[in-house]
PDB file of C-alpha atoms and ligand atoms in Angstrom:
ATOM      1  CA  MET A 611      -0.062  -0.122  -0.119  1.00  0.00           C
ATOM      2  CA  LYS A 612       1.330   3.474  -0.983  1.00  0.00           C
ATOM      3  CA  LEU A 613       1.810   6.130   2.249  1.00  0.00           C
ATOM      4  CA  ILE A 614       1.041   9.807   2.363  1.00  0.00           C
ATOM      5  CA  VAL A 615       2.289  11.625   4.546  1.00  0.00           C
ATOM      6  CA  GLY A 616       1.226  15.610   5.524  1.00  0.00           C
ATOM      7  CA  ASN A 617       3.251  17.775   6.636  1.00  0.00           C
ATOM      8  CA  TRP A 618       1.148  20.889   7.669  1.00  0.00           C
ATOM      9  CA  LYS A 619       4.408  23.238   8.361  1.00  0.00           C
ATOM     10  CA  MET A 620       3.317  26.042  10.706  1.00  0.00           C
ATOM     11  CA  ASN A 621      -0.039  25.827   9.332  1.00  0.00           C
ATOM     12  CA  GLN A 622      -4.048  25.390  11.321  1.00  0.00           C
ATOM     13  CA  THR A 623      -5.313  26.455  13.969  1.00  0.00           C
ATOM     14  CA  GLN A 624      -7.491  24.173  16.464  1.00  0.00           C
ATOM     15  CA  ALA A 625     -11.141  25.003  14.846  1.00  0.00           C
ATOM     16  CA  GLN A 626      -9.306  23.865  11.554  1.00  0.00           C
ATOM     17  CA  VAL A 627      -7.426  20.606  13.469  1.00  0.00           C
ATOM     18  CA  ARG A 628     -10.865  19.962  14.120  1.00  0.00           C
ATOM     19  CA  ALA A 629     -12.703  20.437  10.841  1.00  0.00           C
ATOM     20  CA  PHE A 630      -9.840  18.614   9.235  1.00  0.00           C
ATOM     21  CA  PHE A 631     -10.380  15.193  10.879  1.00  0.00           C
ATOM     22  CA  GLU A 632     -14.076  16.025  11.373  1.00  0.00           C
ATOM     23  CA  MET A 633     -13.691  15.301   7.764  1.00  0.00           C
ATOM     24  CA  LEU A 634     -11.375  12.138   7.817  1.00  0.00           C
ATOM     25  CA  ASN A 635     -13.940  10.169  10.529  1.00  0.00           C
ATOM     26  CA  ALA A 636     -16.507  10.592   8.316  1.00  0.00           C
ATOM     27  CA  THR A 637     -14.614   8.862   5.962  1.00  0.00           C
ATOM     28  CA  THR A 638     -15.604   5.027   5.132  1.00  0.00           C
ATOM     29  CA  ARG A 639     -12.141   4.328   3.277  1.00  0.00           C
ATOM     30  CA  ARG A 640      -9.389   3.355   5.048  1.00  0.00           C
ATOM     31  CA  HIS A 641      -5.987   4.671   4.099  1.00  0.00           C
ATOM     32  CA  GLU A 642      -2.159   4.206   5.360  1.00  0.00           C
ATOM     33  CA  ALA A 643      -1.872   7.853   6.017  1.00  0.00           C
ATOM     34  CA  TRP A 644       0.432  10.368   8.537  1.00  0.00           C
ATOM     35  CA  ILE A 645       0.600  13.369   8.985  1.00  0.00           C
ATOM     36  CA  ALA A 646       2.313  15.861  11.066  1.00  0.00           C
ATOM     37  CA  PRO A 647       1.040  18.903  12.171  1.00  0.00           C
ATOM     38  CA  GLN A 648       2.382  21.947  14.353  1.00  0.00           C
ATOM     39  CA  ALA A 649       3.822  20.084  18.025  1.00  0.00           C
ATOM     40  CA  LEU A 650       1.338  22.279  20.136  1.00  0.00           C
ATOM     41  CA  HIS A 651      -0.992  19.819  17.877  1.00  0.00           C
ATOM     42  CA  ILE A 652       0.216  17.052  18.287  1.00  0.00           C
ATOM     43  CA  GLY A 653      -1.708  15.770  21.614  1.00  0.00           C
ATOM     44  CA  LEU A 654      -5.121  17.760  19.966  1.00  0.00           C
ATOM     45  CA  ALA A 655      -4.631  15.186  16.740  1.00  0.00           C
ATOM     46  CA  LEU A 656      -3.829  12.470  18.235  1.00  0.00           C
ATOM     47  CA  GLN A 657      -6.983  12.577  20.746  1.00  0.00           C
ATOM     48  CA  LEU A 658      -8.815  13.370  16.685  1.00  0.00           C
ATOM     49  CA  ALA A 659      -7.295  11.736  14.046  1.00  0.00           C
ATOM     50  CA  PRO A 660      -9.127   8.078  13.187  1.00  0.00           C
ATOM     51  CA  ALA A 661      -7.104   5.041  13.711  1.00  0.00           C
ATOM     52  CA  PHE A 662      -5.284   4.564  10.287  1.00  0.00           C
ATOM     53  CA  VAL A 663      -3.974   8.130  10.584  1.00  0.00           C
ATOM     54  CA  ARG A 664      -0.580   8.198  12.363  1.00  0.00           C
ATOM     55  CA  ILE A 665       0.884  11.639  13.972  1.00  0.00           C
ATOM     56  CA  GLY A 666       4.095  12.335  14.001  1.00  0.00           C
ATOM     57  CA  ALA A 667       6.097  15.733  14.480  1.00  0.00           C
ATOM     58  CA  GLN A 668       8.372  17.523  11.701  1.00  0.00           C
ATOM     59  CA  ASN A 669      11.928  17.856  13.659  1.00  0.00           C
ATOM     60  CA  CYS A 670      13.081  16.721  16.927  1.00  0.00           C
ATOM     61  CA  SER A 671      15.912  17.691  19.277  1.00  0.00           C
ATOM     62  CA  GLU A 672      19.435  15.595  18.646  1.00  0.00           C
ATOM     63  CA  HIS A 673      19.844  15.848  22.325  1.00  0.00           C
ATOM     64  CA  ASP A 674      18.411  13.199  25.271  1.00  0.00           C
ATOM     65  CA  SER A 675      17.091  16.127  27.705  1.00  0.00           C
ATOM     66  CA  GLY A 676      18.595  19.132  29.150  1.00  0.00           C
ATOM     67  CA  ALA A 677      19.480  22.908  28.796  1.00  0.00           C
ATOM     68  CA  PHE A 678      17.600  23.100  25.496  1.00  0.00           C
ATOM     69  CA  THR A 679      15.381  25.996  25.641  1.00  0.00           C
ATOM     70  CA  GLY A 680      12.728  26.080  22.993  1.00  0.00           C
ATOM     71  CA  GLU A 681      13.608  22.211  22.197  1.00  0.00           C
ATOM     72  CA  THR A 682      11.465  19.096  21.781  1.00  0.00           C
ATOM     73  CA  SER A 683      13.145  15.875  22.455  1.00  0.00           C
ATOM     74  CA  ALA A 684      11.953  12.450  20.687  1.00  0.00           C
ATOM     75  CA  ALA A 685      11.763  11.303  24.093  1.00  0.00           C
ATOM     76  CA  THR A 686       8.865  13.440  24.389  1.00  0.00           C
ATOM     77  CA  LEU A 687       7.594  12.805  20.901  1.00  0.00           C
ATOM     78  CA  LYS A 688       7.327   9.618  21.912  1.00  0.00           C
ATOM     79  CA  ASP A 689       5.704   9.764  25.731  1.00  0.00           C
ATOM     80  CA  ILE A 690       3.134  11.250  23.755  1.00  0.00           C
ATOM     81  CA  GLY A 691       2.376   9.461  21.037  1.00  0.00           C
ATOM     82  CA  ALA A 692       3.667  10.310  18.560  1.00  0.00           C
ATOM     83  CA  SER A 693       4.701   8.398  16.126  1.00  0.00           C
ATOM     84  CA  PHE A 694       7.567   9.242  13.509  1.00  0.00           C
ATOM     85  CA  VAL A 695       9.571  12.349  12.928  1.00  0.00           C
ATOM     86  CA  LEU A 696      10.492  14.162   9.634  1.00  0.00           C
ATOM     87  CA  VAL A 697      14.360  15.022   9.785  1.00  0.00           C
ATOM     88  CA  GLY A 698      16.605  17.282   7.434  1.00  0.00           C
ATOM     89  CA  HIS A 699      13.382  18.649   5.774  1.00  0.00           C
ATOM     90  CA  SER A 700      14.477  21.159   3.142  1.00  0.00           C
ATOM     91  CA  GLU A 701      13.381  24.361   5.195  1.00  0.00           C
ATOM     92  CA  ARG A 702      15.156  22.779   8.088  1.00  0.00           C
ATOM     93  CA  ARG A 703      18.279  22.368   6.166  1.00  0.00           C
ATOM     94  CA  GLN A 704      17.773  26.318   4.150  1.00  0.00           C
ATOM     95  CA  LEU A 705      16.475  28.567   7.006  1.00  0.00           C
ATOM     96  CA  PHE A 706      18.020  26.243  10.389  1.00  0.00           C
ATOM     97  CA  ALA A 707      21.293  25.558   8.698  1.00  0.00           C
ATOM     98  CA  GLU A 708      20.634  21.539   9.795  1.00  0.00           C
ATOM     99  CA  THR A 709      23.544  19.433   8.132  1.00  0.00           C
ATOM    100  CA  ASN A 710      23.852  16.228   7.144  1.00  0.00           C
ATOM    101  CA  THR A 711      26.008  15.485  10.377  1.00  0.00           C
ATOM    102  CA  LEU A 712      23.324  17.138  12.449  1.00  0.00           C
ATOM    103  CA  CYS A 713      20.419  15.142  10.708  1.00  0.00           C
ATOM    104  CA  ALA A 714      22.442  11.784  11.543  1.00  0.00           C
ATOM    105  CA  HIS A 715      22.292  12.780  15.388  1.00  0.00           C
ATOM    106  CA  LYS A 716      18.770  13.237  15.278  1.00  0.00           C
ATOM    107  CA  ILE A 717      18.202  10.298  13.194  1.00  0.00           C
ATOM    108  CA  ALA A 718      20.017   8.349  16.050  1.00  0.00           C
ATOM    109  CA  GLN A 719      18.141  10.102  18.813  1.00  0.00           C
ATOM    110  CA  ALA A 720      14.365   9.547  17.170  1.00  0.00           C
ATOM    111  CA  LEU A 721      15.354   6.025  16.032  1.00  0.00           C
ATOM    112  CA  LYS A 722      16.705   4.854  19.514  1.00  0.00           C
ATOM    113  CA  GLN A 723      13.240   6.631  21.415  1.00  0.00           C
ATOM    114  CA  GLY A 724      11.126   3.719  18.801  1.00  0.00           C
ATOM    115  CA  LEU A 725       9.906   7.144  16.477  1.00  0.00           C
ATOM    116  CA  SER A 726       9.754   6.027  13.035  1.00  0.00           C
ATOM    117  CA  VAL A 727      12.014   8.904  10.928  1.00  0.00           C
ATOM    118  CA  ILE A 728      11.293   9.909   7.029  1.00  0.00           C
ATOM    119  CA  TYR A 729      14.694  11.441   6.460  1.00  0.00           C
ATOM    120  CA  CYS A 730      14.518  14.045   3.647  1.00  0.00           C
ATOM    121  CA  VAL A 731      16.865  14.590   1.011  1.00  0.00           C
ATOM    122  CA  GLY A 732      16.844  16.662  -2.019  1.00  0.00           C
ATOM    123  CA  GLU A 733      18.517  18.713  -4.445  1.00  0.00           C
ATOM    124  CA  THR A 734      18.117  22.704  -5.320  1.00  0.00           C
ATOM    125  CA  LEU A 735      18.139  23.732  -8.851  1.00  0.00           C
ATOM    126  CA  ALA A 736      21.413  25.001  -9.002  1.00  0.00           C
ATOM    127  CA  GLU A 737      22.626  21.334  -7.845  1.00  0.00           C
ATOM    128  CA  ARG A 738      20.347  19.856 -10.420  1.00  0.00           C
ATOM    129  CA  GLU A 739      21.091  22.064 -13.073  1.00  0.00           C
ATOM    130  CA  SER A 740      24.845  21.846 -13.019  1.00  0.00           C
ATOM    131  CA  GLY A 741      24.033  17.977 -12.880  1.00  0.00           C
ATOM    132  CA  GLN A 742      25.185  17.385  -9.350  1.00  0.00           C
ATOM    133  CA  THR A 743      21.575  16.000  -8.251  1.00  0.00           C
ATOM    134  CA  LEU A 744      22.803  11.989  -7.685  1.00  0.00           C
ATOM    135  CA  LEU A 745      25.932  14.008  -5.992  1.00  0.00           C
ATOM    136  CA  VAL A 746      24.235  15.410  -3.374  1.00  0.00           C
ATOM    137  CA  VAL A 747      21.466  12.902  -2.416  1.00  0.00           C
ATOM    138  CA  LYS A 748      23.716  10.407  -2.601  1.00  0.00           C
ATOM    139  CA  ARG A 749      26.557  12.566   0.242  1.00  0.00           C
ATOM    140  CA  GLN A 750      23.084  13.362   2.055  1.00  0.00           C
ATOM    141  CA  LEU A 751      22.050   9.267   2.374  1.00  0.00           C
ATOM    142  CA  GLN A 752      25.850   8.516   3.584  1.00  0.00           C
ATOM    143  CA  GLU A 753      26.126  11.643   5.679  1.00  0.00           C
ATOM    144  CA  GLY A 754      22.780  11.414   7.500  1.00  0.00           C
ATOM    145  CA  LEU A 755      22.735   7.969   7.840  1.00  0.00           C
ATOM    146  CA  GLN A 756      26.040   7.574   9.352  1.00  0.00           C
ATOM    147  CA  ASN A 757      26.941   5.680  12.282  1.00  0.00           C
ATOM    148  CA  LEU A 758      23.481   3.943  11.367  1.00  0.00           C
ATOM    149  CA  SER A 759      23.682  -0.165  11.485  1.00  0.00           C
ATOM    150  CA  THR A 760      19.817  -1.112  12.203  1.00  0.00           C
ATOM    151  CA  TRP A 761      16.715  -0.482  12.586  1.00  0.00           C
ATOM    152  CA  ASN A 762      13.075  -2.099  12.942  1.00  0.00           C
ATOM    153  CA  PRO A 763      11.179  -2.671   9.885  1.00  0.00           C
ATOM    154  CA  GLY A 764       9.709   0.197   8.223  1.00  0.00           C
ATOM    155  CA  GLN A 765      11.467   2.216  11.071  1.00  0.00           C
ATOM    156  CA  LEU A 766      13.691   4.486   8.561  1.00  0.00           C
ATOM    157  CA  ILE A 767      12.170   5.967   5.667  1.00  0.00           C
ATOM    158  CA  VAL A 768      13.704   8.425   2.966  1.00  0.00           C
ATOM    159  CA  ALA A 769      11.600  10.999   1.119  1.00  0.00           C
ATOM    160  CA  TYR A 770      13.236  12.047  -2.289  1.00  0.00           C
ATOM    161  CA  GLU A 771      11.890  16.019  -1.884  1.00  0.00           C
ATOM    162  CA  PRO A 772      13.931  18.172  -5.363  1.00  0.00           C
ATOM    163  CA  VAL A 773      13.795  21.396  -3.267  1.00  0.00           C
ATOM    164  CA  TRP A 774      12.745  23.412  -6.487  1.00  0.00           C
ATOM    165  CA  ALA A 775       9.716  21.680  -6.310  1.00  0.00           C
ATOM    166  CA  ILE A 776       8.431  22.290  -2.707  1.00  0.00           C
ATOM    167  CA  GLY A 777       6.109  24.448  -2.536  1.00  0.00           C
ATOM    168  CA  THR A 778       6.733  26.108  -5.881  1.00  0.00           C
ATOM    169  CA  GLY A 779       4.255  23.907  -8.275  1.00  0.00           C
ATOM    170  CA  LYS A 780       6.846  22.726 -10.551  1.00  0.00           C
ATOM    171  CA  VAL A 781       6.621  18.967  -9.779  1.00  0.00           C
ATOM    172  CA  ALA A 782       9.811  16.783 -11.042  1.00  0.00           C
ATOM    173  CA  THR A 783       8.410  14.267 -13.949  1.00  0.00           C
ATOM    174  CA  PRO A 784       7.154  11.114 -13.143  1.00  0.00           C
ATOM    175  CA  ALA A 785      10.045   9.601 -14.961  1.00  0.00           C
ATOM    176  CA  GLU A 786      12.412  12.034 -13.206  1.00  0.00           C
ATOM    177  CA  ALA A 787      11.502  11.111  -9.626  1.00  0.00           C
ATOM    178  CA  GLN A 788      11.632   7.461 -10.331  1.00  0.00           C
ATOM    179  CA  ASP A 789      15.405   8.128 -11.833  1.00  0.00           C
ATOM    180  CA  VAL A 790      16.392   9.293  -8.529  1.00  0.00           C
ATOM    181  CA  HIS A 791      14.454   6.969  -6.414  1.00  0.00           C
ATOM    182  CA  LEU A 792      15.996   4.344  -8.511  1.00  0.00           C
ATOM    183  CA  ALA A 793      19.350   5.708  -7.485  1.00  0.00           C
ATOM    184  CA  ILE A 794      18.231   5.780  -3.580  1.00  0.00           C
ATOM    185  CA  ARG A 795      17.515   2.872  -3.677  1.00  0.00           C
ATOM    186  CA  SER A 796      20.659   1.565  -5.067  1.00  0.00           C
ATOM    187  CA  GLU A 797      22.690   3.672  -2.913  1.00  0.00           C
ATOM    188  CA  LEU A 798      20.594   2.703   0.128  1.00  0.00           C
ATOM    189  CA  GLN A 799      21.352  -1.186  -0.866  1.00  0.00           C
ATOM    190  CA  ARG A 800      25.033  -0.743  -0.744  1.00  0.00           C
ATOM    191  CA  LEU A 801      25.280   0.763   2.564  1.00  0.00           C
ATOM    192  CA  PHE A 802      23.139  -1.467   4.059  1.00  0.00           C
ATOM    193  CA  ASN A 803      22.013  -4.749   1.774  1.00  0.00           C
ATOM    194  CA  THR A 804      18.619  -6.110   2.081  1.00  0.00           C
ATOM    195  CA  GLN A 805      17.640  -4.010   4.694  1.00  0.00           C
ATOM    196  CA  GLY A 806      18.539  -0.602   2.880  1.00  0.00           C
ATOM    197  CA  GLN A 807      16.395  -2.020  -0.388  1.00  0.00           C
ATOM    198  CA  GLN A 808      13.320  -2.022   1.730  1.00  0.00           C
ATOM    199  CA  VAL A 809      13.514   1.219   3.192  1.00  0.00           C
ATOM    200  CA  LYS A 810      10.096   2.991   1.902  1.00  0.00           C
ATOM    201  CA  LEU A 811      11.098   5.992  -0.690  1.00  0.00           C
ATOM    202  CA  LEU A 812       8.340   9.122  -0.788  1.00  0.00           C
ATOM    203  CA  TYR A 813       8.590  11.564  -3.547  1.00  0.00           C
ATOM    204  CA  GLY A 814       7.073  15.280  -2.294  1.00  0.00           C
ATOM    205  CA  GLY A 815       7.445  18.561  -3.974  1.00  0.00           C
ATOM    206  CA  SER A 816       3.960  19.914  -5.200  1.00  0.00           C
ATOM    207  CA  VAL A 817       2.118  16.715  -5.080  1.00  0.00           C
ATOM    208  CA  LYS A 818      -1.377  17.445  -5.754  1.00  0.00           C
ATOM    209  CA  PRO A 819      -4.551  15.355  -6.450  1.00  0.00           C
ATOM    210  CA  ASP A 820      -4.426  15.911 -10.496  1.00  0.00           C
ATOM    211  CA  ASN A 821      -0.683  14.648  -9.823  1.00  0.00           C
ATOM    212  CA  VAL A 822      -0.524  12.146  -7.826  1.00  0.00           C
ATOM    213  CA  ALA A 823      -1.291   8.862  -9.376  1.00  0.00           C
ATOM    214  CA  ASP A 824       1.075   9.596 -12.551  1.00  0.00           C
ATOM    215  CA  LEU A 825       3.841   9.594  -9.792  1.00  0.00           C
ATOM    216  CA  MET A 826       2.573   7.034  -7.582  1.00  0.00           C
ATOM    217  CA  GLY A 827       2.408   4.406 -10.885  1.00  0.00           C
ATOM    218  CA  GLN A 828       6.821   4.637 -10.363  1.00  0.00           C
ATOM    219  CA  GLN A 829       7.835   1.579  -9.621  1.00  0.00           C
ATOM    220  CA  ASP A 830      10.701   3.050  -7.122  1.00  0.00           C
ATOM    221  CA  ILE A 831       7.962   5.167  -5.072  1.00  0.00           C
ATOM    222  CA  ASP A 832       6.596   3.905  -2.473  1.00  0.00           C
ATOM    223  CA  GLY A 833       4.190   6.970  -1.536  1.00  0.00           C
ATOM    224  CA  ALA A 834       4.174  10.425  -1.321  1.00  0.00           C
ATOM    225  CA  LEU A 835       5.170  13.449   1.288  1.00  0.00           C
ATOM    226  CA  VAL A 836       2.813  16.513   1.042  1.00  0.00           C
ATOM    227  CA  GLY A 837       2.847  19.906   1.755  1.00  0.00           C
ATOM    228  CA  GLY A 838       0.076  22.767   0.864  1.00  0.00           C
ATOM    229  CA  ALA A 839      -2.384  20.010  -0.730  1.00  0.00           C
ATOM    230  CA  SER A 840      -2.245  18.055   2.972  1.00  0.00           C
ATOM    231  CA  LEU A 841      -3.839  21.025   4.324  1.00  0.00           C
ATOM    232  CA  LYS A 842      -7.116  20.561   3.181  1.00  0.00           C
ATOM    233  CA  ALA A 843      -8.917  17.454   4.431  1.00  0.00           C
ATOM    234  CA  GLN A 844     -10.807  16.855   0.784  1.00  0.00           C
ATOM    235  CA  ASP A 845      -7.170  17.085  -0.817  1.00  0.00           C
ATOM    236  CA  PHE A 846      -5.783  14.759   1.541  1.00  0.00           C
ATOM    237  CA  LEU A 847      -8.476  12.229   0.864  1.00  0.00           C
ATOM    238  CA  ALA A 848      -8.080  12.540  -2.479  1.00  0.00           C
ATOM    239  CA  LEU A 849      -4.722  12.248  -2.303  1.00  0.00           C
ATOM    240  CA  CYS A 850      -5.034   8.780  -0.088  1.00  0.00           C
ATOM    241  CA  GLN A 851      -7.798   7.879  -2.884  1.00  0.00           C
TER     242      GLN A 851
HETATM  243  C1  PEP B1801       6.942  19.876   1.621  1.00  0.00           C
HETATM  244  O1  PEP B1801       6.914  20.392   2.363  1.00  0.00           O
HETATM  245  O2  PEP B1801       7.730  18.522   2.570  1.00  0.00           O
HETATM  246  C2  PEP B1801       6.406  19.613   0.659  1.00  0.00           C
HETATM  247  C3  PEP B1801       6.303  18.734  -0.343  1.00  0.00           C
HETATM  248  O3  PEP B1801       5.760  20.458   0.066  1.00  0.00           O
HETATM  249  P1  PEP B1801       4.382  21.039  -1.007  1.00  0.00           P
HETATM  250  O4  PEP B1801       3.734  19.834  -1.230  1.00  0.00           O
HETATM  251  O5  PEP B1801       3.787  21.891  -0.683  1.00  0.00           O
HETATM  252  O6  PEP B1801       5.623  21.192  -2.184  1.00  0.00           O
END
């Protein structure tokens, strides 16, 4: 089954969270769907979400606990019932200077606490235009997943999100996305053998109800990570269907 993950970023009021889940609860269809609201709304989302939806976070600290004002630990996320965390989203890399090495520490921390991780990778427009897409993505995998030896089945997911396609309305063509997904699959296999080969790969970048089917039809695309189109329940359900 394909996995659709919604990243709400810094959006949604309490009332909008309630309205979203009211509509999801009214649907008779069931899919595998995950949603990452703002951290403050995780508790509310957990109360309201139907059983087929898992709730997670958009970020976590690389530290266990302690004097890190403003941070949220993976242990706390796990404790309140979150089941996954996004690591290395391009907005975190670009706006908060997160490096591959920092991502590696966050991934280790999240896995240690029993959360699933969606590790985001992807090239900028300049990197794509200078032919460096695969180089960049492979480096993000090698450095972000450094020191990792094992994880529970399904606990590690990789999302390929070309930076030029996020929130821009520009989508990678299904063939462009498939090419990179195949390269990611091979690199994961090279790094982690069979375990690497079994990692689910999501595509992200302006996925909408009208382009999702072609993307999901590609052999190495196992699901989608969706920003804008995940905010409205109707669109999110259309994506899942
Ligand atoms: C994202 O933020 O992960 C994303 C893919 O956003 P959008 O779907 O809006 O491009």
